[in-house]
């Protein structure tokens, strides 16, 4: 079968490799306010790939996953060879195709983001009541599974657990909840050992050979909110190890959030790269320079 690109998103390009396998190539592209910026963040794609591979190994006993290999030697020659996309080392995963669930599986351990906005207005999170008097970035009494829709366009919509049941059925929803909470708790313990807090994270689940599997990216700065534990003070949101410097700079630039975006300042690119690299190195205890292709175009 001829390898064909089947999807090109804001960050990832996906190729159908036949035999129920896909090649997911993670670029250095970065988006903000639903617009892809012209300037890439060097090594961002490799950080996302390396962290996903790391966490899939950490969670392998909890559930199967879609990863086959991150070694370009295992990729189809048509893609990995001289005629294929350049620079695949360290930024691509050969994976098994999954029948993906139509929900985002979010776990929150702290009150932040859209959950904080909802709490301010109604005292609830995804429709469920929370204790009164909580502050932004407060730790929740227990981690909570808070699913959302997968929007083809625009933004995802938060769901109650009952609404998730309506979409995927009670048995599947309960398995998703239990698996994601277990994965979050394990990852949070690892992060805490490294001086980090995982405020919230998003898992993507799908069925492979009849079993629910962890797919797509896992516990990366693009799918999670990482905070330095020593910077966490309830009442305000700590700096996160992600693209926050890009968002802050764009907000301050006066841009109207419609294409085309202004060119990013070089120092913003450098600071953003540093946050992604720091997240990888603090979580894994490894240097990014040892990951294949790091520092390459």
Short mmCIF file of N, CA and C in Angstrom, two decimals, residues 127-203:
data_model
loop_
_atom_site.label_atom_id
_atom_site.label_comp_id
_atom_site.label_asym_id
_atom_site.label_seq_id
_atom_site.Cartn_x
_atom_site.Cartn_y
_atom_site.Cartn_z
N UNK A 127 -20.54 20.90 35.99
CA UNK A 127 -21.89 20.69 36.49
C UNK A 127 -21.98 20.11 37.88
N UNK A 128 -20.88 19.66 38.47
CA UNK A 128 -20.89 19.07 39.81
C UNK A 128 -20.46 20.11 40.84
N UNK A 129 -21.18 20.16 41.96
CA UNK A 129 -20.89 21.15 43.00
C UNK A 129 -19.54 20.90 43.64
N UNK A 130 -18.82 21.99 43.93
CA UNK A 130 -17.56 21.94 44.66
C UNK A 130 -17.73 22.67 46.00
N UNK A 131 -16.84 22.42 46.95
CA UNK A 131 -16.92 23.15 48.21
C UNK A 131 -16.84 24.66 47.98
N UNK A 132 -17.52 25.42 48.82
CA UNK A 132 -17.47 26.87 48.70
C UNK A 132 -16.13 27.43 49.16
N UNK A 133 -15.86 28.66 48.74
CA UNK A 133 -14.68 29.37 49.21
C UNK A 133 -13.36 28.94 48.60
N UNK A 134 -13.39 28.21 47.49
CA UNK A 134 -12.13 27.79 46.85
C UNK A 134 -11.54 28.94 46.06
N UNK A 135 -10.21 28.91 45.89
CA UNK A 135 -9.49 29.93 45.14
C UNK A 135 -8.93 29.34 43.85
N UNK A 136 -8.55 30.21 42.94
CA UNK A 136 -7.90 29.75 41.71
C UNK A 136 -6.64 28.96 42.07
N UNK A 137 -6.43 27.85 41.37
CA UNK A 137 -5.27 26.97 41.55
C UNK A 137 -5.32 26.16 42.84
N UNK A 138 -6.43 26.21 43.58
CA UNK A 138 -6.57 25.36 44.75
C UNK A 138 -6.51 23.89 44.33
N UNK A 139 -5.94 23.08 45.21
CA UNK A 139 -5.97 21.64 44.99
C UNK A 139 -7.37 21.12 45.29
N UNK A 140 -7.90 20.29 44.41
CA UNK A 140 -9.21 19.70 44.61
C UNK A 140 -9.14 18.63 45.69
N UNK A 141 -10.24 18.37 46.39
CA UNK A 141 -10.22 17.34 47.43
C UNK A 141 -9.71 15.99 46.91
N UNK A 142 -10.09 15.65 45.70
CA UNK A 142 -9.62 14.45 45.01
C UNK A 142 -9.54 14.76 43.52
N UNK A 143 -8.64 14.12 42.76
CA UNK A 143 -8.65 14.31 41.31
C UNK A 143 -10.02 13.93 40.75
N UNK A 144 -10.45 14.66 39.73
CA UNK A 144 -11.79 14.47 39.17
C UNK A 144 -11.70 14.25 37.66
N UNK A 145 -12.43 13.26 37.17
CA UNK A 145 -12.55 12.99 35.74
C UNK A 145 -13.59 13.95 35.17
N UNK A 146 -13.16 14.82 34.25
CA UNK A 146 -14.04 15.85 33.70
C UNK A 146 -13.97 15.80 32.17
N UNK A 147 -14.78 14.97 31.54
CA UNK A 147 -14.70 14.81 30.08
C UNK A 147 -15.21 16.03 29.33
N UNK A 148 -14.90 16.06 28.05
CA UNK A 148 -15.43 17.10 27.17
C UNK A 148 -15.66 16.49 25.79
N UNK A 149 -16.33 17.25 24.95
CA UNK A 149 -16.52 16.82 23.57
C UNK A 149 -15.22 16.97 22.80
N UNK A 150 -15.18 16.37 21.61
CA UNK A 150 -14.10 16.59 20.65
C UNK A 150 -14.68 17.41 19.52
N UNK A 151 -14.37 18.67 19.49
CA UNK A 151 -14.94 19.55 18.48
C UNK A 151 -14.11 19.51 17.22
N UNK A 152 -14.75 19.24 16.07
CA UNK A 152 -14.04 19.27 14.79
C UNK A 152 -13.59 20.68 14.48
N UNK A 153 -14.40 21.66 14.88
CA UNK A 153 -14.06 23.07 14.72
C UNK A 153 -14.42 23.80 16.01
N UNK A 154 -13.70 24.89 16.29
CA UNK A 154 -14.00 25.64 17.49
C UNK A 154 -13.48 24.95 18.74
N UNK A 155 -14.14 25.19 19.85
CA UNK A 155 -13.65 24.71 21.14
C UNK A 155 -14.46 23.52 21.63
N UNK A 156 -13.80 22.65 22.41
CA UNK A 156 -14.50 21.54 23.04
C UNK A 156 -15.49 22.08 24.07
N UNK A 157 -16.51 21.27 24.34
CA UNK A 157 -17.54 21.66 25.31
C UNK A 157 -17.46 20.71 26.49
N UNK A 158 -17.39 21.27 27.71
CA UNK A 158 -17.32 20.44 28.91
C UNK A 158 -18.58 19.60 29.06
N UNK A 159 -18.40 18.36 29.56
CA UNK A 159 -19.50 17.43 29.74
C UNK A 159 -19.59 17.00 31.19
N UNK A 160 -20.80 16.71 31.64
CA UNK A 160 -20.95 16.02 32.91
C UNK A 160 -20.67 14.54 32.67
N UNK A 161 -20.48 13.78 33.74
CA UNK A 161 -20.23 12.35 33.57
C UNK A 161 -21.45 11.67 32.94
N UNK A 162 -22.64 12.09 33.31
CA UNK A 162 -23.85 11.51 32.71
C UNK A 162 -23.91 11.79 31.21
N UNK A 163 -23.47 12.95 30.80
CA UNK A 163 -23.45 13.26 29.37
C UNK A 163 -22.42 12.40 28.64
N UNK A 164 -21.30 12.12 29.29
CA UNK A 164 -20.31 11.22 28.70
C UNK A 164 -20.89 9.82 28.55
N UNK A 165 -21.66 9.38 29.54
CA UNK A 165 -22.32 8.07 29.45
C UNK A 165 -23.24 8.03 28.23
N UNK A 166 -23.96 9.12 27.98
CA UNK A 166 -24.85 9.17 26.83
C UNK A 166 -24.09 8.98 25.52
N UNK A 167 -22.82 9.42 25.49
CA UNK A 167 -22.03 9.34 24.25
C UNK A 167 -21.35 7.99 24.07
N UNK A 168 -20.85 7.40 25.14
CA UNK A 168 -20.04 6.18 24.99
C UNK A 168 -20.59 4.97 25.74
N UNK A 169 -21.65 5.17 26.53
CA UNK A 169 -22.19 4.07 27.32
C UNK A 169 -21.59 4.04 28.72
N UNK A 170 -22.34 3.51 29.67
CA UNK A 170 -21.90 3.55 31.07
C UNK A 170 -20.63 2.73 31.30
N UNK A 171 -20.57 1.52 30.77
CA UNK A 171 -19.42 0.67 31.03
C UNK A 171 -18.13 1.30 30.53
N UNK A 172 -18.17 1.82 29.29
CA UNK A 172 -16.97 2.44 28.71
C UNK A 172 -16.61 3.71 29.49
N UNK A 173 -17.60 4.51 29.83
CA UNK A 173 -17.34 5.75 30.57
C UNK A 173 -16.69 5.45 31.91
N UNK A 174 -17.15 4.41 32.59
CA UNK A 174 -16.57 4.08 33.89
C UNK A 174 -15.15 3.56 33.77
N UNK A 175 -14.89 2.77 32.72
CA UNK A 175 -13.52 2.29 32.49
C UNK A 175 -12.60 3.48 32.17
N UNK A 176 -13.08 4.39 31.34
CA UNK A 176 -12.29 5.59 31.02
C UNK A 176 -11.96 6.37 32.28
N UNK A 177 -12.97 6.60 33.08
CA UNK A 177 -12.77 7.37 34.32
C UNK A 177 -11.73 6.70 35.22
N UNK A 178 -11.89 5.42 35.47
CA UNK A 178 -11.00 4.73 36.39
C UNK A 178 -9.57 4.68 35.85
N UNK A 179 -9.42 4.42 34.56
CA UNK A 179 -8.09 4.36 33.95
C UNK A 179 -7.41 5.72 34.00
N UNK A 180 -8.12 6.76 33.63
CA UNK A 180 -7.51 8.09 33.57
C UNK A 180 -7.15 8.61 34.96
N UNK A 181 -8.00 8.32 35.94
CA UNK A 181 -7.67 8.72 37.31
C UNK A 181 -6.43 7.98 37.81
N UNK A 182 -6.33 6.69 37.51
CA UNK A 182 -5.15 5.92 37.93
C UNK A 182 -3.89 6.44 37.25
N UNK A 183 -3.99 6.75 35.95
CA UNK A 183 -2.84 7.27 35.21
C UNK A 183 -2.42 8.64 35.75
N UNK A 184 -3.41 9.48 36.03
CA UNK A 184 -3.09 10.81 36.57
C UNK A 184 -2.40 10.71 37.93
N UNK A 185 -2.93 9.86 38.78
CA UNK A 185 -2.33 9.74 40.11
C UNK A 185 -0.88 9.24 40.02
N UNK A 186 -0.64 8.27 39.16
CA UNK A 186 0.72 7.76 39.03
C UNK A 186 1.64 8.84 38.47
N UNK A 187 1.18 9.53 37.43
CA UNK A 187 2.00 10.58 36.83
C UNK A 187 2.25 11.72 37.82
N UNK A 188 1.25 12.04 38.62
CA UNK A 188 1.40 13.11 39.61
C UNK A 188 2.45 12.77 40.65
N UNK A 189 2.50 11.50 41.05
CA UNK A 189 3.53 11.09 42.01
C UNK A 189 4.92 11.25 41.40
N UNK A 190 5.06 10.84 40.14
CA UNK A 190 6.35 10.99 39.47
C UNK A 190 6.73 12.47 39.36
N UNK A 191 5.78 13.30 38.95
CA UNK A 191 6.05 14.73 38.80
C UNK A 191 6.42 15.36 40.14
N UNK A 192 5.72 14.95 41.20
CA UNK A 192 6.00 15.52 42.52
C UNK A 192 7.42 15.22 42.96
N UNK A 193 7.91 14.03 42.63
CA UNK A 193 9.29 13.67 42.96
C UNK A 193 10.28 14.59 42.26
N UNK A 194 9.82 15.19 41.14
CA UNK A 194 10.68 16.08 40.36
C UNK A 194 10.36 17.55 40.59
N UNK A 195 9.56 17.83 41.62
CA UNK A 195 9.25 19.21 41.94
C UNK A 195 8.22 19.85 41.05
N UNK A 196 7.38 19.05 40.42
CA UNK A 196 6.36 19.57 39.52
C UNK A 196 4.97 19.15 39.97
N UNK A 197 3.99 19.96 39.61
CA UNK A 197 2.58 19.67 39.81
C UNK A 197 1.94 19.49 38.44
N UNK A 198 1.13 18.45 38.30
CA UNK A 198 0.30 18.32 37.10
C UNK A 198 -1.09 18.81 37.50
N UNK A 199 -1.41 20.03 37.12
CA UNK A 199 -2.70 20.61 37.51
C UNK A 199 -3.85 19.90 36.85
N UNK A 200 -3.69 19.59 35.57
CA UNK A 200 -4.70 18.85 34.82
C UNK A 200 -4.05 18.27 33.58
N UNK A 201 -4.73 17.30 32.98
CA UNK A 201 -4.20 16.68 31.77
C UNK A 201 -5.32 16.07 30.96
N UNK A 202 -5.06 15.86 29.70
CA UNK A 202 -6.05 15.30 28.78
C UNK A 202 -5.52 14.00 28.19
N UNK A 203 -6.29 12.93 28.31
CA UNK A 203 -5.96 11.66 27.69
C UNK A 203 -6.88 11.42 26.50
#
